[in-house]
Amino acid sequence: MINIHVLSAGDRNNYGDLLFPIIIKKYLESKNITISINNYGVIASDLSYFGALPTFSSNDLIANYKKDENNKIIIAGGEVIGGGWLNILRFVSGFWNKMHHNKYFRYLINRIGLLENYMLYKIGQSRPFIIDGSIFSKDQIYYNSIGAQGSKKLLTNSNVYQTYFRNIKHLSVRDKNSAKIFKDFNIQYSLVPDSALIMSDLITYELEEFVTDSCKELASKNYVFFQIGDKKGPENIVDFMNKIQTFTNKFSLEIILCPIGLALDHGDDIVLQDIKSKFPNMHYYQPKNLYETMYLLKNTKMYIGTSLHGVVTAQSFNVPFFIFPEKIGKLKIYVDTWFDNPEDKQGHFCDTSKIEKSFLSYDAEKEKK
């Protein structure tokens, strides 16, 4: 039996992060091999009520792992390389979130490498998704379709990390910028789309079994799925939403406001509920689980927002989308990598004029190819 240890950021309520271990598990289980799968996050968590897989903690990984050929570690995806412990812990811990937002504590902790040195000693991970402790065999470590925007500084400042990535079994990245970073350091990689792209192949019955009647009723409308991250939107939200509504009114579309990121420092629900208070005619929907988010994205006439996995879900189910990536670099980079006409699918908050053209010119057969 092969023991698969899946490590990801699936311990916080953020739609894309919760998808990674589910996709890995479903894909591996579809193969005719005997496997055992353990799922890990930075902390132990149980978000099963939201459709997620429970996680063991990183501390459990070092306890459960054995250095033999039957053990494999898969880092399941996401923007995971570059972020230190404080930056990652802030999404799952109120205490560390406060430490992160205190510039003096943040500077001190990061300056002396306090958490990095302690975690390397304690659990063999100098960074949350870099498994460089001596107990782990590097040729049993696989990085699956990751984003690595923060890896350039990491690799520039440390030959140790260069050696680490040269010795792991496999590294795949999801965008051309990440690929260039590793190429410049002569580290082998493959360039593939985000792994959640295959959700439409793997996730079927869940979209019937775990989606409530109220969600299905909402999805029967002709609507645009709109999402925006807290502090990721325009300065004048009322003016911006008036422009979005002008577009939807022209095509008799309703607007469903649905949060995708609910973890600490994501806060889609905060800004979307504020929009709802200013625009009572719009629908605000709080998903009961991640499959309801997926269902609403699958059935929308267009996704408009700032979420990378809003885009990936639209891409998977062949749905038009338009993004505003001004404050989210990884979003623009991904679309620039995988679409022939990326500039037609994105714009600035001050200019929504391209949305209509993108909506009308969407070529479903071309996008499917």
PDB file of N, CA and C in Angstrom, residues 170-221:
ATOM      1  N   HIS A 170       9.278  15.893  -7.885  1.00  0.00           N
ATOM      2  CA  HIS A 170       8.597  16.563  -8.994  1.00  0.00           C
ATOM      3  C   HIS A 170       8.074  17.927  -8.565  1.00  0.00           C
ATOM      4  N   LEU A 171       8.173  18.878  -9.479  1.00  0.00           N
ATOM      5  CA  LEU A 171       7.692  20.238  -9.248  1.00  0.00           C
ATOM      6  C   LEU A 171       6.888  20.683 -10.460  1.00  0.00           C
ATOM      7  N   SER A 172       5.604  20.972 -10.260  1.00  0.00           N
ATOM      8  CA  SER A 172       4.813  21.567 -11.328  1.00  0.00           C
ATOM      9  C   SER A 172       4.251  22.895 -10.843  1.00  0.00           C
ATOM     10  N   VAL A 173       4.258  23.879 -11.732  1.00  0.00           N
ATOM     11  CA  VAL A 173       3.790  25.223 -11.402  1.00  0.00           C
ATOM     12  C   VAL A 173       2.656  25.598 -12.345  1.00  0.00           C
ATOM     13  N   ARG A 174       1.808  26.550 -11.907  1.00  0.00           N
ATOM     14  CA  ARG A 174       0.579  26.826 -12.645  1.00  0.00           C
ATOM     15  C   ARG A 174       0.610  28.115 -13.464  1.00  0.00           C
ATOM     16  N   ASP A 175       1.724  28.832 -13.480  1.00  0.00           N
ATOM     17  CA  ASP A 175       1.767  30.076 -14.251  1.00  0.00           C
ATOM     18  C   ASP A 175       3.177  30.324 -14.762  1.00  0.00           C
ATOM     19  N   LYS A 176       3.263  31.135 -15.806  1.00  0.00           N
ATOM     20  CA  LYS A 176       4.538  31.354 -16.493  1.00  0.00           C
ATOM     21  C   LYS A 176       5.535  32.148 -15.651  1.00  0.00           C
ATOM     22  N   ASN A 177       5.060  32.995 -14.763  1.00  0.00           N
ATOM     23  CA  ASN A 177       5.979  33.745 -13.911  1.00  0.00           C
ATOM     24  C   ASN A 177       6.698  32.834 -12.931  1.00  0.00           C
ATOM     25  N   SER A 178       5.940  31.919 -12.317  1.00  0.00           N
ATOM     26  CA  SER A 178       6.557  30.942 -11.417  1.00  0.00           C
ATOM     27  C   SER A 178       7.545  30.068 -12.179  1.00  0.00           C
ATOM     28  N   ALA A 179       7.161  29.677 -13.390  1.00  0.00           N
ATOM     29  CA  ALA A 179       8.036  28.840 -14.211  1.00  0.00           C
ATOM     30  C   ALA A 179       9.356  29.547 -14.499  1.00  0.00           C
ATOM     31  N   LYS A 180       9.285  30.823 -14.815  1.00  0.00           N
ATOM     32  CA  LYS A 180      10.510  31.574 -15.140  1.00  0.00           C
ATOM     33  C   LYS A 180      11.451  31.660 -13.936  1.00  0.00           C
ATOM     34  N   ILE A 181      10.885  31.820 -12.746  1.00  0.00           N
ATOM     35  CA  ILE A 181      11.714  31.900 -11.544  1.00  0.00           C
ATOM     36  C   ILE A 181      12.544  30.637 -11.391  1.00  0.00           C
ATOM     37  N   PHE A 182      11.890  29.486 -11.489  1.00  0.00           N
ATOM     38  CA  PHE A 182      12.622  28.228 -11.329  1.00  0.00           C
ATOM     39  C   PHE A 182      13.571  27.972 -12.501  1.00  0.00           C
ATOM     40  N   LYS A 183      13.165  28.373 -13.683  1.00  0.00           N
ATOM     41  CA  LYS A 183      14.046  28.225 -14.849  1.00  0.00           C
ATOM     42  C   LYS A 183      15.325  29.028 -14.664  1.00  0.00           C
ATOM     43  N   ASP A 184      15.207  30.245 -14.135  1.00  0.00           N
ATOM     44  CA  ASP A 184      16.374  31.101 -13.941  1.00  0.00           C
ATOM     45  C   ASP A 184      17.361  30.512 -12.933  1.00  0.00           C
ATOM     46  N   PHE A 185      16.850  29.669 -12.032  1.00  0.00           N
ATOM     47  CA  PHE A 185      17.725  29.022 -11.053  1.00  0.00           C
ATOM     48  C   PHE A 185      18.083  27.593 -11.458  1.00  0.00           C
ATOM     49  N   ASN A 186      17.796  27.271 -12.720  1.00  0.00           N
ATOM     50  CA  ASN A 186      18.143  25.953 -13.253  1.00  0.00           C
ATOM     51  C   ASN A 186      17.518  24.819 -12.435  1.00  0.00           C
ATOM     52  N   ILE A 187      16.259  25.008 -12.061  1.00  0.00           N
ATOM     53  CA  ILE A 187      15.499  24.000 -11.324  1.00  0.00           C
ATOM     54  C   ILE A 187      14.435  23.432 -12.256  1.00  0.00           C
ATOM     55  N   GLN A 188      14.375  22.120 -12.377  1.00  0.00           N
ATOM     56  CA  GLN A 188      13.434  21.484 -13.292  1.00  0.00           C
ATOM     57  C   GLN A 188      12.003  21.650 -12.793  1.00  0.00           C
ATOM     58  N   TYR A 189      11.099  21.834 -13.743  1.00  0.00           N
ATOM     59  CA  TYR A 189       9.687  22.032 -13.408  1.00  0.00           C
ATOM     60  C   TYR A 189       8.850  21.645 -14.627  1.00  0.00           C
ATOM     61  N   SER A 190       7.556  21.525 -14.424  1.00  0.00           N
ATOM     62  CA  SER A 190       6.615  21.445 -15.537  1.00  0.00           C
ATOM     63  C   SER A 190       5.557  22.524 -15.334  1.00  0.00           C
ATOM     64  N   LEU A 191       5.028  23.042 -16.422  1.00  0.00           N
ATOM     65  CA  LEU A 191       4.020  24.098 -16.378  1.00  0.00           C
ATOM     66  C   LEU A 191       2.670  23.493 -16.730  1.00  0.00           C
ATOM     67  N   VAL A 192       1.742  23.526 -15.781  1.00  0.00           N
ATOM     68  CA  VAL A 192       0.401  22.965 -15.975  1.00  0.00           C
ATOM     69  C   VAL A 192      -0.621  23.926 -15.376  1.00  0.00           C
ATOM     70  N   PRO A 193      -1.882  23.847 -15.798  1.00  0.00           N
ATOM     71  CA  PRO A 193      -2.900  24.719 -15.189  1.00  0.00           C
ATOM     72  C   PRO A 193      -3.151  24.355 -13.726  1.00  0.00           C
ATOM     73  N   ASP A 194      -3.870  25.214 -13.030  1.00  0.00           N
ATOM     74  CA  ASP A 194      -4.272  24.939 -11.652  1.00  0.00           C
ATOM     75  C   ASP A 194      -4.995  23.593 -11.595  1.00  0.00           C
ATOM     76  N   SER A 195      -4.661  22.783 -10.599  1.00  0.00           N
ATOM     77  CA  SER A 195      -5.198  21.419 -10.534  1.00  0.00           C
ATOM     78  C   SER A 195      -6.707  21.376 -10.362  1.00  0.00           C
ATOM     79  N   ALA A 196      -7.302  22.438  -9.797  1.00  0.00           N
ATOM     80  CA  ALA A 196      -8.753  22.458  -9.625  1.00  0.00           C
ATOM     81  C   ALA A 196      -9.487  22.535 -10.960  1.00  0.00           C
ATOM     82  N   LEU A 197      -8.761  22.764 -12.053  1.00  0.00           N
ATOM     83  CA  LEU A 197      -9.388  22.839 -13.364  1.00  0.00           C
ATOM     84  C   LEU A 197     -10.169  21.570 -13.707  1.00  0.00           C
ATOM     85  N   ILE A 198      -9.755  20.414 -13.181  1.00  0.00           N
ATOM     86  CA  ILE A 198     -10.428  19.164 -13.518  1.00  0.00           C
ATOM     87  C   ILE A 198     -11.617  18.863 -12.604  1.00  0.00           C
ATOM     88  N   MET A 199     -12.070  19.860 -11.841  1.00  0.00           N
ATOM     89  CA  MET A 199     -13.201  19.623 -10.931  1.00  0.00           C
ATOM     90  C   MET A 199     -14.448  19.156 -11.669  1.00  0.00           C
ATOM     91  N   SER A 200     -14.674  19.666 -12.866  1.00  0.00           N
ATOM     92  CA  SER A 200     -15.884  19.287 -13.600  1.00  0.00           C
ATOM     93  C   SER A 200     -15.845  17.827 -14.042  1.00  0.00           C
ATOM     94  N   ASP A 201     -14.664  17.221 -14.104  1.00  0.00           N
ATOM     95  CA  ASP A 201     -14.533  15.797 -14.413  1.00  0.00           C
ATOM     96  C   ASP A 201     -14.725  14.925 -13.179  1.00  0.00           C
ATOM     97  N   LEU A 202     -14.362  15.450 -12.021  1.00  0.00           N
ATOM     98  CA  LEU A 202     -14.310  14.635 -10.804  1.00  0.00           C
ATOM     99  C   LEU A 202     -15.486  14.853  -9.854  1.00  0.00           C
ATOM    100  N   ILE A 203     -16.082  16.026  -9.896  1.00  0.00           N
ATOM    101  CA  ILE A 203     -17.123  16.365  -8.924  1.00  0.00           C
ATOM    102  C   ILE A 203     -18.468  16.450  -9.635  1.00  0.00           C
ATOM    103  N   THR A 204     -19.317  15.485  -9.381  1.00  0.00           N
ATOM    104  CA  THR A 204     -20.616  15.419 -10.055  1.00  0.00           C
ATOM    105  C   THR A 204     -21.759  15.254  -9.056  1.00  0.00           C
ATOM    106  N   TYR A 205     -21.802  14.113  -8.389  1.00  0.00           N
ATOM    107  CA  TYR A 205     -22.961  13.844  -7.529  1.00  0.00           C
ATOM    108  C   TYR A 205     -23.041  14.826  -6.366  1.00  0.00           C
ATOM    109  N   GLU A 206     -21.887  15.367  -5.922  1.00  0.00           N
ATOM    110  CA  GLU A 206     -21.898  16.336  -4.825  1.00  0.00           C
ATOM    111  C   GLU A 206     -22.727  17.576  -5.171  1.00  0.00           C
ATOM    112  N   LEU A 207     -22.756  17.920  -6.453  1.00  0.00           N
ATOM    113  CA  LEU A 207     -23.487  19.104  -6.874  1.00  0.00           C
ATOM    114  C   LEU A 207     -24.997  18.886  -6.851  1.00  0.00           C
ATOM    115  N   GLU A 208     -25.411  17.658  -6.671  1.00  0.00           N
ATOM    116  CA  GLU A 208     -26.825  17.358  -6.465  1.00  0.00           C
ATOM    117  C   GLU A 208     -27.103  17.051  -5.000  1.00  0.00           C
ATOM    118  N   GLU A 209     -26.239  16.247  -4.398  1.00  0.00           N
ATOM    119  CA  GLU A 209     -26.494  15.766  -3.043  1.00  0.00           C
ATOM    120  C   GLU A 209     -26.311  16.838  -1.971  1.00  0.00           C
ATOM    121  N   PHE A 210     -25.344  17.734  -2.152  1.00  0.00           N
ATOM    122  CA  PHE A 210     -24.973  18.670  -1.095  1.00  0.00           C
ATOM    123  C   PHE A 210     -25.393  20.105  -1.360  1.00  0.00           C
ATOM    124  N   VAL A 211     -26.170  20.316  -2.398  1.00  0.00           N
ATOM    125  CA  VAL A 211     -26.663  21.657  -2.716  1.00  0.00           C
ATOM    126  C   VAL A 211     -28.124  21.762  -2.287  1.00  0.00           C
ATOM    127  N   THR A 212     -28.437  22.756  -1.493  1.00  0.00           N
ATOM    128  CA  THR A 212     -29.781  22.906  -0.944  1.00  0.00           C
ATOM    129  C   THR A 212     -30.772  23.358  -2.020  1.00  0.00           C
ATOM    130  N   ASP A 213     -32.042  23.136  -1.734  1.00  0.00           N
ATOM    131  CA  ASP A 213     -33.089  23.556  -2.674  1.00  0.00           C
ATOM    132  C   ASP A 213     -33.082  25.068  -2.859  1.00  0.00           C
ATOM    133  N   SER A 214     -32.809  25.809  -1.792  1.00  0.00           N
ATOM    134  CA  SER A 214     -32.786  27.266  -1.903  1.00  0.00           C
ATOM    135  C   SER A 214     -31.682  27.736  -2.849  1.00  0.00           C
ATOM    136  N   CYS A 215     -30.555  27.050  -2.804  1.00  0.00           N
ATOM    137  CA  CYS A 215     -29.451  27.389  -3.710  1.00  0.00           C
ATOM    138  C   CYS A 215     -29.814  27.030  -5.150  1.00  0.00           C
ATOM    139  N   LYS A 216     -30.422  25.879  -5.338  1.00  0.00           N
ATOM    140  CA  LYS A 216     -30.821  25.460  -6.688  1.00  0.00           C
ATOM    141  C   LYS A 216     -31.867  26.403  -7.265  1.00  0.00           C
ATOM    142  N   GLU A 217     -32.766  26.874  -6.412  1.00  0.00           N
ATOM    143  CA  GLU A 217     -33.783  27.820  -6.871  1.00  0.00           C
ATOM    144  C   GLU A 217     -33.135  29.121  -7.322  1.00  0.00           C
ATOM    145  N   LEU A 218     -32.171  29.587  -6.560  1.00  0.00           N
ATOM    146  CA  LEU A 218     -31.454  30.806  -6.923  1.00  0.00           C
ATOM    147  C   LEU A 218     -30.704  30.618  -8.237  1.00  0.00           C
ATOM    148  N   ALA A 219     -30.130  29.436  -8.415  1.00  0.00           N
ATOM    149  CA  ALA A 219     -29.333  29.145  -9.609  1.00  0.00           C
ATOM    150  C   ALA A 219     -30.198  28.981 -10.860  1.00  0.00           C
ATOM    151  N   SER A 220     -31.508  28.893 -10.690  1.00  0.00           N
ATOM    152  CA  SER A 220     -32.390  28.774 -11.849  1.00  0.00           C
ATOM    153  C   SER A 220     -32.632  30.123 -12.524  1.00  0.00           C
ATOM    154  N   LYS A 221     -32.202  31.211 -11.882  1.00  0.00           N
ATOM    155  CA  LYS A 221     -32.355  32.546 -12.448  1.00  0.00           C
ATOM    156  C   LYS A 221     -31.314  32.789 -13.538  1.00  0.00           C
TER     157      LYS A 221
END
